[in-house]
Short mmCIF file of C-alpha atoms in Angstrom, two decimals:
data_model
loop_
_atom_site.label_atom_id
_atom_site.label_comp_id
_atom_site.label_asym_id
_atom_site.label_seq_id
_atom_site.Cartn_x
_atom_site.Cartn_y
_atom_site.Cartn_z
CA MET A 1 0.00 0.00 0.00
CA ASN A 2 1.45 3.34 -1.07
CA ALA A 3 1.89 5.97 1.61
CA ALA A 4 -0.06 9.15 1.07
CA VAL A 5 1.94 12.34 0.82
CA ARG A 6 1.01 14.46 3.81
CA CYS A 7 2.13 18.03 3.43
CA SER A 8 1.27 21.01 5.62
CA ARG A 9 0.26 22.94 2.57
CA PRO A 10 0.73 22.47 -1.16
CA PRO A 11 3.17 24.74 -2.98
CA PRO A 12 1.58 27.83 -4.47
CA PRO A 13 0.74 27.71 -8.17
CA ALA A 14 3.37 29.07 -10.50
CA ASP A 15 2.99 32.83 -10.75
CA ASP A 16 2.07 33.89 -14.27
CA ALA A 17 3.80 37.29 -14.01
CA PRO A 18 7.38 35.95 -13.68
CA ARG A 19 6.72 33.31 -16.33
CA ARG A 20 5.35 35.84 -18.82
CA ALA A 21 8.25 38.18 -18.09
CA LEU A 22 10.76 35.42 -18.71
CA GLN A 23 9.06 34.39 -21.95
CA ALA A 24 9.10 37.97 -23.23
CA ALA A 25 12.74 38.27 -22.18
CA MET A 26 13.56 35.14 -24.16
CA VAL A 27 12.16 36.70 -27.35
CA VAL A 28 14.12 39.93 -26.81
CA CYS A 29 17.32 37.99 -26.13
CA LEU A 30 17.02 35.89 -29.28
CA VAL A 31 16.57 38.99 -31.46
CA LEU A 32 19.52 40.72 -29.80
CA LEU A 33 21.68 37.59 -30.01
CA ALA A 34 21.17 37.32 -33.77
CA ALA A 35 22.04 41.00 -34.33
CA GLU A 36 25.16 40.99 -32.16
CA ALA A 37 26.53 37.68 -33.44
CA ILE A 38 26.38 38.95 -37.03
CA ALA A 39 27.85 42.33 -36.08
CA ALA A 40 30.71 40.72 -34.11
CA ALA A 41 31.70 38.64 -37.14
CA VAL A 42 31.62 41.67 -39.46
CA ALA A 43 33.38 44.12 -37.12
CA HIS A 44 35.98 41.63 -35.75
CA SER A 45 35.31 42.96 -32.24
CA LEU A 46 35.99 40.94 -29.12
CA ALA A 47 33.76 43.29 -27.13
CA LEU A 48 30.86 42.58 -29.49
CA ALA A 49 31.61 38.84 -29.45
CA ALA A 50 31.68 38.93 -25.65
CA ASP A 51 28.39 40.82 -25.62
CA ALA A 52 26.86 38.24 -27.96
CA ALA A 53 28.15 35.47 -25.68
CA HIS A 54 26.53 37.27 -22.75
CA ILE A 55 23.22 37.24 -24.60
CA ALA A 56 23.64 33.53 -25.37
CA SER A 57 24.16 32.88 -21.66
CA ASP A 58 21.03 34.92 -20.99
CA VAL A 59 19.03 32.61 -23.24
CA LEU A 60 20.33 29.62 -21.27
CA ALA A 61 19.67 31.37 -17.95
CA ILE A 62 16.12 32.25 -18.95
CA ALA A 63 15.45 28.67 -20.05
CA ILE A 64 16.71 27.43 -16.66
CA ALA A 65 14.64 30.07 -14.86
CA LEU A 66 11.47 29.10 -16.73
CA LEU A 67 11.96 25.44 -15.85
CA ALA A 68 12.79 26.20 -12.21
CA THR A 69 9.84 28.59 -11.81
CA HIS A 70 7.49 25.95 -13.18
CA ALA A 71 9.04 23.12 -11.14
CA SER A 72 8.82 25.06 -7.87
CA ALA A 73 5.02 24.70 -8.02
CA TRP A 74 5.07 20.92 -8.49
CA PRO A 75 3.33 19.03 -5.65
CA PRO A 76 5.28 17.14 -2.97
CA THR A 77 6.02 13.45 -3.28
CA THR A 78 6.95 10.67 -0.86
CA THR A 79 10.62 11.31 -1.65
CA GLY A 80 10.38 15.10 -1.84
CA THR A 81 8.02 16.15 0.93
CA TYR A 82 8.66 19.86 0.35
CA GLY A 83 8.00 19.47 -3.35
CA TRP A 84 10.37 21.23 -5.74
CA ARG A 85 10.68 24.49 -3.82
CA ARG A 86 14.45 24.40 -4.09
CA ALA A 87 14.36 24.09 -7.88
CA GLU A 88 14.35 27.88 -7.92
CA VAL A 89 17.52 27.95 -5.81
CA VAL A 90 19.30 25.37 -7.97
CA GLY A 91 18.25 27.26 -11.11
CA ALA A 92 19.72 30.48 -9.73
CA LEU A 93 22.95 28.66 -8.88
CA LEU A 94 23.24 27.31 -12.43
CA SER A 95 22.59 30.78 -13.79
CA VAL A 96 25.39 32.32 -11.72
CA VAL A 97 27.82 29.52 -12.62
CA THR A 98 27.17 29.97 -16.36
CA THR A 99 27.79 33.70 -15.98
CA TRP A 100 31.11 33.08 -14.26
CA GLY A 101 32.12 30.52 -16.88
CA LEU A 102 31.38 33.07 -19.59
CA VAL A 103 33.40 35.76 -17.81
CA VAL A 104 36.40 33.42 -17.55
CA TRP A 105 36.21 32.90 -21.33
CA ILE A 106 36.03 36.69 -21.87
CA LEU A 107 39.05 37.30 -19.63
CA ILE A 108 41.18 34.70 -21.41
CA SER A 109 40.08 35.98 -24.84
CA ALA A 110 40.84 39.57 -23.81
CA LEU A 111 44.41 38.65 -22.86
CA GLU A 112 44.93 36.82 -26.14
CA ARG A 113 43.41 39.65 -28.19
CA GLY A 114 45.48 42.24 -26.32
CA ALA A 115 48.70 40.44 -27.21
CA GLU A 116 47.59 40.22 -30.84
CA VAL A 117 46.73 43.94 -31.03
CA ILE A 118 50.13 44.89 -29.61
CA GLN A 119 51.92 42.70 -32.16
CA CYS A 120 49.94 44.27 -35.01
CA ALA A 121 50.51 47.81 -33.74
CA THR A 122 54.29 47.30 -33.46
CA ASP A 123 54.55 45.72 -36.93
CA PRO A 124 52.71 47.93 -39.48
CA GLY A 125 53.74 45.59 -42.29
CA ARG A 126 52.01 42.56 -40.84
CA ARG A 127 49.21 41.42 -43.13
CA ASP A 128 47.28 38.91 -41.03
CA CYS A 129 45.92 41.63 -38.72
CA GLU A 130 42.18 42.24 -38.86
CA PRO A 131 40.84 45.81 -38.57
CA ILE A 132 38.17 46.52 -35.95
CA ASN A 133 35.18 48.43 -37.28
CA ALA A 134 34.48 51.01 -34.58
CA LYS A 135 31.45 52.37 -36.40
CA ILE A 136 29.61 49.04 -36.40
CA MET A 137 30.67 48.51 -32.79
CA ALA A 138 29.16 51.84 -31.74
CA ILE A 139 25.89 51.24 -33.57
CA ILE A 140 25.42 47.70 -32.23
CA GLY A 141 26.56 48.76 -28.77
CA ILE A 142 23.89 51.45 -28.59
CA PHE A 143 21.31 49.02 -30.00
CA GLY A 144 22.33 46.38 -27.45
CA MET A 145 22.12 48.84 -24.57
CA SER A 146 18.63 49.89 -25.67
CA MET A 147 17.47 46.28 -25.90
CA ASN A 148 18.93 45.48 -22.49
CA VAL A 149 17.06 48.40 -20.96
CA ILE A 150 13.84 47.04 -22.49
CA LEU A 151 14.75 43.58 -21.19
CA ALA A 152 15.32 44.96 -17.68
CA LEU A 153 11.94 46.71 -17.73
CA VAL A 154 10.23 43.48 -18.83
CA LEU A 155 11.87 41.48 -16.05
CA HIS A 156 11.21 44.24 -13.52
CA GLY A 157 7.51 43.98 -14.31
CA GLY A 158 7.61 40.25 -13.59
CA ALA A 159 9.60 40.56 -10.38
CA HIS A 160 8.12 43.65 -8.75
CA GLY A 161 5.53 42.38 -6.27
CA HIS A 162 2.76 44.56 -4.83
CA SER A 163 2.29 43.55 -1.25
CA HIS A 164 0.50 44.68 1.85
CA GLY A 165 3.20 43.40 4.12
CA THR A 166 3.84 42.88 7.77
CA LEU A 167 7.01 42.30 9.67
CA ALA A 168 7.23 39.10 7.71
CA THR A 169 6.25 39.81 4.15
CA ASN A 170 5.07 36.96 2.02
CA THR A 171 4.69 34.53 4.85
CA MET A 172 1.03 35.21 5.40
CA HIS A 173 -0.62 33.58 2.45
CA HIS A 174 -2.26 30.27 1.50
CA ALA A 175 -1.98 28.63 4.87
CA HIS A 176 -3.69 25.60 6.34
CA ASN A 177 -3.74 24.35 9.89
CA HIS A 178 -2.03 21.15 10.86
CA SER A 179 -1.17 20.82 14.51
CA HIS A 180 0.31 17.76 16.12
CA SER A 181 0.28 17.48 19.86
CA GLN A 182 1.94 14.51 21.46
CA SER A 183 2.52 13.30 24.97
CA HIS A 184 4.66 10.27 25.60
CA SER A 185 5.54 8.19 28.61
CA HIS A 186 7.09 4.76 28.63
CA ASN A 187 7.13 1.94 31.16
CA GLU A 188 6.80 -1.85 30.91
CA ASP A 189 3.19 -2.41 29.90
CA HIS A 190 1.83 -1.35 26.51
CA ASN A 191 -1.31 0.68 26.34
CA HIS A 192 -1.88 2.62 23.12
CA SER A 193 -4.46 5.33 22.61
CA HIS A 194 -5.18 7.64 19.69
CA ASN A 195 -7.45 10.63 19.42
CA HIS A 196 -8.00 12.01 15.94
CA ASN A 197 -9.70 15.21 14.93
CA HIS A 198 -10.29 15.62 11.22
CA ASP A 199 -10.40 19.41 10.97
CA HIS A 200 -6.75 19.34 9.83
CA ASP A 201 -5.66 18.85 13.45
CA HIS A 202 -3.98 15.59 14.40
CA ASN A 203 -3.42 14.90 18.07
CA HIS A 204 -1.86 11.74 19.37
CA SER A 205 -1.34 10.40 22.85
CA HIS A 206 0.74 7.31 23.47
CA GLY A 207 1.10 5.67 26.85
CA HIS A 208 3.12 2.58 27.78
CA HIS A 209 3.07 1.86 31.48
CA HIS A 210 2.82 -0.66 34.24
CA ASP A 211 0.09 -0.51 36.91
CA THR A 212 -0.64 3.17 36.57
CA HIS A 213 -3.77 5.23 36.16
CA ARG A 214 -4.10 6.74 32.69
CA HIS A 215 -6.32 9.56 31.40
CA ALA A 216 -6.51 11.19 27.98
CA TYR A 217 -8.16 14.56 27.69
CA GLY A 218 -8.96 16.76 24.75
CA GLY A 219 -9.14 20.51 24.91
CA GLU A 220 -12.09 22.59 23.83
CA GLY A 221 -13.05 22.59 20.18
CA SER A 222 -11.04 21.43 17.22
CA ASP A 223 -8.59 24.34 17.48
CA GLY A 224 -5.63 23.29 19.58
CA LEU A 225 -7.03 19.95 20.74
CA VAL A 226 -4.24 18.43 22.78
CA ASP A 227 -4.15 14.95 24.30
CA VAL A 228 -2.04 14.34 27.38
CA VAL A 229 -1.17 11.20 29.33
CA ILE A 230 -1.13 11.57 33.10
CA GLU A 231 1.66 9.44 34.53
CA PRO A 232 2.30 9.53 38.28
CA ASP A 233 5.86 8.29 37.71
CA THR A 234 6.60 10.56 34.78
CA ALA A 235 9.01 13.44 35.24
CA GLY A 236 7.62 15.57 32.45
CA PHE A 237 5.84 15.72 29.13
CA LEU A 238 6.44 16.56 25.51
CA VAL A 239 4.07 18.46 23.31
CA GLY A 240 4.86 18.64 19.63
CA TYR A 241 3.18 21.32 17.57
CA SER A 242 3.60 21.75 13.85
CA ASP A 243 2.08 25.00 12.69
CA MET A 244 0.75 25.99 9.29
CA GLU A 245 -2.44 27.78 10.30
CA ARG A 246 -5.71 27.81 8.47
CA ASP A 247 -6.62 30.96 6.63
CA GLU A 248 -8.93 32.19 9.38
CA ASP A 249 -6.24 31.59 12.01
CA MET A 250 -3.74 33.44 9.89
CA GLU A 251 -6.10 36.39 9.66
CA THR A 252 -6.07 36.59 13.46
CA VAL A 253 -2.28 36.57 13.57
CA HIS A 254 -2.12 39.04 10.70
CA SER A 255 -4.45 41.43 12.48
CA LEU A 256 -2.08 41.60 15.44
CA MET A 257 0.82 42.81 13.33
CA PRO A 258 1.54 46.33 12.11
CA GLU A 259 0.34 46.84 8.57
CA THR A 260 2.63 48.25 5.96
CA HIS A 261 2.08 49.05 2.34
CA SER A 262 5.00 48.28 0.13
CA HIS A 263 6.22 47.41 -3.30
CA SER A 264 8.89 44.91 -2.49
CA TYR A 265 11.28 42.47 -4.08
CA GLU A 266 10.68 40.19 -1.12
CA SER A 267 8.00 38.49 -3.20
CA ASP A 268 10.14 38.16 -6.27
CA ASN A 269 11.44 35.06 -7.94
CA MET A 270 15.08 34.18 -7.32
CA ASN A 271 15.50 33.19 -10.95
CA ILE A 272 14.11 36.55 -12.06
CA ARG A 273 16.80 38.16 -9.93
CA ALA A 274 19.47 35.90 -11.44
CA THR A 275 18.29 36.82 -14.93
CA MET A 276 18.28 40.50 -13.96
CA LEU A 277 21.92 40.13 -12.97
CA HIS A 278 22.61 38.60 -16.38
CA VAL A 279 20.96 41.62 -17.97
CA PHE A 280 22.99 43.97 -15.79
CA GLY A 281 26.13 42.19 -16.98
CA ASP A 282 24.93 42.66 -20.57
CA CYS A 283 24.45 46.37 -19.94
CA LEU A 284 28.00 46.59 -18.64
CA GLN A 285 29.29 44.73 -21.67
CA SER A 286 27.29 46.98 -24.02
CA LEU A 287 28.78 49.96 -22.23
CA ALA A 288 32.22 48.46 -22.79
CA VAL A 289 31.43 48.11 -26.50
CA ILE A 290 30.30 51.75 -26.77
CA LEU A 291 33.29 53.13 -24.85
CA ALA A 292 35.78 50.99 -26.79
CA ALA A 293 34.22 52.06 -30.09
CA CYS A 294 34.45 55.74 -29.12
CA VAL A 295 38.10 55.43 -28.05
CA MET A 296 39.09 53.58 -31.24
CA TRP A 297 37.05 55.84 -33.50
CA ILE A 298 38.46 59.09 -32.08
CA GLY A 299 42.00 57.73 -31.67
CA ASN A 300 42.25 56.20 -35.13
CA VAL A 301 40.81 59.27 -36.84
CA TRP A 302 43.28 61.43 -34.93
CA THR A 303 46.37 59.29 -35.68
CA LYS A 304 45.48 57.42 -38.88
CA GLY A 305 42.94 59.73 -40.45
CA TYR A 306 40.28 56.99 -40.58
CA TYR A 307 38.15 55.21 -37.94
CA ILE A 308 39.23 51.72 -39.07
CA SER A 309 42.80 50.50 -38.61
CA ALA A 310 44.42 47.10 -38.10
CA HIS A 311 47.67 48.58 -36.75
CA SER A 312 46.65 50.94 -33.97
CA TYR A 313 47.35 50.88 -30.25
CA TYR A 314 43.90 52.40 -29.75
CA ASN A 315 42.48 49.00 -30.67
CA LEU A 316 43.63 47.88 -27.21
CA ALA A 317 40.51 49.61 -25.89
CA ASP A 318 38.50 46.61 -27.16
CA PRO A 319 40.16 43.84 -25.07
CA ILE A 320 40.99 46.10 -22.10
CA LEU A 321 37.41 47.26 -21.54
CA SER A 322 36.13 43.71 -22.12
CA PHE A 323 38.49 42.53 -19.35
CA VAL A 324 37.55 45.31 -16.92
CA PHE A 325 33.79 44.91 -17.33
CA GLY A 326 34.15 41.13 -17.10
CA ILE A 327 35.68 41.53 -13.64
CA ILE A 328 32.87 43.91 -12.66
CA THR A 329 30.30 41.31 -13.77
CA ILE A 330 31.76 38.75 -11.35
CA PHE A 331 31.39 41.15 -8.43
CA THR A 332 27.76 41.90 -9.33
CA THR A 333 26.82 38.21 -8.99
CA THR A 334 28.64 37.33 -5.77
CA SER A 335 25.78 38.44 -3.50
CA LEU A 336 23.27 36.13 -5.21
CA PHE A 337 25.80 33.29 -5.15
CA LYS A 338 26.29 33.75 -1.39
CA GLU A 339 22.51 33.75 -0.86
CA VAL A 340 22.07 30.56 -2.87
CA VAL A 341 24.89 28.78 -1.03
CA SER A 342 23.48 29.94 2.31
CA ILE A 343 20.11 28.35 1.50
CA LEU A 344 21.70 25.10 0.31
CA LEU A 345 23.82 24.93 3.49
CA GLU A 346 20.65 25.61 5.53
CA GLU A 347 22.16 28.59 7.31
CA VAL A 348 20.02 31.00 9.29
CA PRO A 349 18.40 33.37 6.73
CA ALA A 350 20.16 36.72 6.44
CA SER A 351 16.89 38.51 7.26
CA ILE A 352 16.70 36.83 10.68
CA ASP A 353 18.80 37.66 13.74
CA TYR A 354 19.25 34.35 15.56
CA THR A 355 20.09 35.94 18.93
CA ASN A 356 17.14 38.31 18.74
CA PHE A 357 14.88 35.41 17.78
CA TYR A 358 16.09 33.43 20.79
CA ASN A 359 15.40 36.38 23.09
CA GLU A 360 11.92 36.89 21.63
CA LEU A 361 10.97 33.26 22.28
CA MET A 362 12.36 33.51 25.80
CA ARG A 363 9.86 36.33 26.41
CA VAL A 364 6.95 33.94 25.83
CA PRO A 365 5.23 33.38 29.21
CA LYS A 366 6.47 30.38 31.24
CA VAL A 367 9.35 29.61 28.83
CA CYS A 368 12.50 29.17 30.93
CA ASP A 369 14.93 27.76 28.37
CA ILE A 370 15.22 26.88 24.68
CA GLU A 371 16.83 23.73 23.34
CA ASP A 372 17.64 22.85 19.73
CA LEU A 373 16.55 26.10 18.09
CA HIS A 374 17.03 25.69 14.34
CA ILE A 375 16.12 28.21 11.64
CA TRP A 376 16.71 27.62 7.94
CA SER A 377 15.18 28.14 4.50
CA ILE A 378 13.84 25.75 1.90
CA GLY A 379 13.75 28.55 -0.66
CA PRO A 380 13.29 32.30 -0.93
CA ASN A 381 10.64 33.56 1.51
CA PHE A 382 10.05 30.06 2.94
CA ASN A 383 11.73 30.03 6.36
CA ILE A 384 11.38 27.09 8.74
CA LEU A 385 11.88 26.86 12.49
CA SER A 386 12.01 23.97 14.91
CA ALA A 387 12.56 24.42 18.64
CA HIS A 388 12.25 22.68 21.98
CA LEU A 389 10.89 25.13 24.53
CA CYS A 390 11.38 24.30 28.20
CA VAL A 391 8.44 25.53 30.29
CA LYS A 392 7.80 25.80 34.02
CA ASP A 393 4.69 26.07 36.20
CA CYS A 394 2.47 24.85 33.40
CA SER A 395 -0.50 23.29 35.17
CA SER A 396 -3.11 22.85 32.44
CA MET A 397 -3.47 22.09 28.77
CA LYS A 398 -5.01 25.53 28.26
CA GLU A 399 -1.67 26.96 29.29
CA VAL A 400 0.12 24.54 26.98
CA ASN A 401 -1.98 25.70 24.05
CA TYR A 402 -1.51 29.33 25.01
CA ILE A 403 2.28 28.98 25.12
CA VAL A 404 2.45 27.17 21.80
CA ASN A 405 0.11 29.61 20.05
CA LYS A 406 1.95 32.60 21.51
CA ALA A 407 5.33 31.28 20.37
CA THR A 408 4.00 30.35 16.94
CA SER A 409 2.39 33.74 16.40
CA ARG A 410 5.62 35.47 17.34
CA CYS A 411 7.53 33.29 14.89
CA LYS A 412 5.12 34.34 12.15
CA GLU A 413 5.66 37.99 12.98
CA LEU A 414 9.43 37.53 12.72
CA GLY A 415 9.33 35.95 9.28
CA ILE A 416 8.87 32.20 9.80
CA THR A 417 6.62 30.37 7.34
CA HIS A 418 6.54 26.93 8.95
CA THR A 419 6.98 26.41 12.69
CA THR A 420 7.44 23.18 14.66
CA ILE A 421 7.55 23.58 18.44
CA GLN A 422 7.99 20.98 21.16
CA LEU A 423 7.39 21.81 24.82
CA ASN A 424 9.48 20.12 27.49
CA HIS A 425 8.26 20.21 31.09
CA LYS A 426 10.02 19.11 34.24
CA THR A 427 6.93 18.27 36.31
CA THR A 428 3.82 16.17 35.95
CA VAL A 429 0.87 17.82 34.25
CA SER A 430 -2.35 18.29 36.18
CA VAL A 431 -5.66 18.08 34.35
CA ASN A 432 -7.83 19.48 37.11
CA GLU A 433 -8.20 22.79 35.28
CA VAL A 434 -8.91 21.30 31.87
CA SER A 435 -12.40 22.25 30.75
#
């Protein structure tokens, strides 16, 4: 019998805005690639060839981004219980790596071309030197810059999210409630009891004991129903709570938080950002083409009387500017690379202060210590927390529910999408006050 996939909530459907933006960007890139590839061959310009290679890498990056954006909305499976949420992260990583590979090729080519230009400039009689057409370079450079600006605007429209945010933007949508409350005690005998509530709340109580008196109680209503085993010989209890609230519960939490109105990239797609960085690199390369063309045009006219020359030191502007802007492109992508690696290593998200988070949870009533506090991300804007909270003077299950709900709500406010909390107590629980 196949196990059913039980997921707190399904992944959100793929957003049409990023997908449409990426599709439009693909069309623009293909047109620009054709124009620059032809111009690079005619003008014999490394800067133009590098720009065309940048556009080719954009096409690959956009294809990866489209696939990753679509895959991130695929449902979870028994082997991938979070679905394909990290496809977006892997896609962004591939995009950055292809950019860096391209830059390495540009740097090597620039060094080779520079040596060739110097040899041709020092030997005016050499006949195998190819002239660089600065006029074509300038025209295509301006055209490429214009197309890249259009491309950036298209991608900006797909990435720019309109949100009515809170302290934790984009963590307050499409939620369902699944809470799991567990109490365990173990002795020699085996007595097993289960209480199930089918309003997306699953509460389990397991008792294994010898010659003891056992009670299982459920709290009021289906919200926060918690079963507890009373064991005279037990030193404490555990309550596990996995929180992905229902929409109406989320509205309550949302109403407690300060409302802000923002247009934010917090809701953007990581692959859109990666593609935007590609486009920014293209803009830099187009700028290199324009500047190199201007230097060669003016310099050659001044020294040779014509804007085209195969034996001019001014032709060094082509490989030099390609090299410089290639280095700049690497620096523009390092921040995204660090973010991707941080997610894959499951580090604490950069937007969350671990120490401050610890202190905030310690302010929850009756919490005296915190064990095993872990915060990480599955993907952009999907932060996860698990923690063991040690509580004291907790005499009823109402208090248990209050503590868990208070801690969970605070986690939501601080930017956590999925929260799993376990309460550890040092004394036996009384049920005298349970209603």
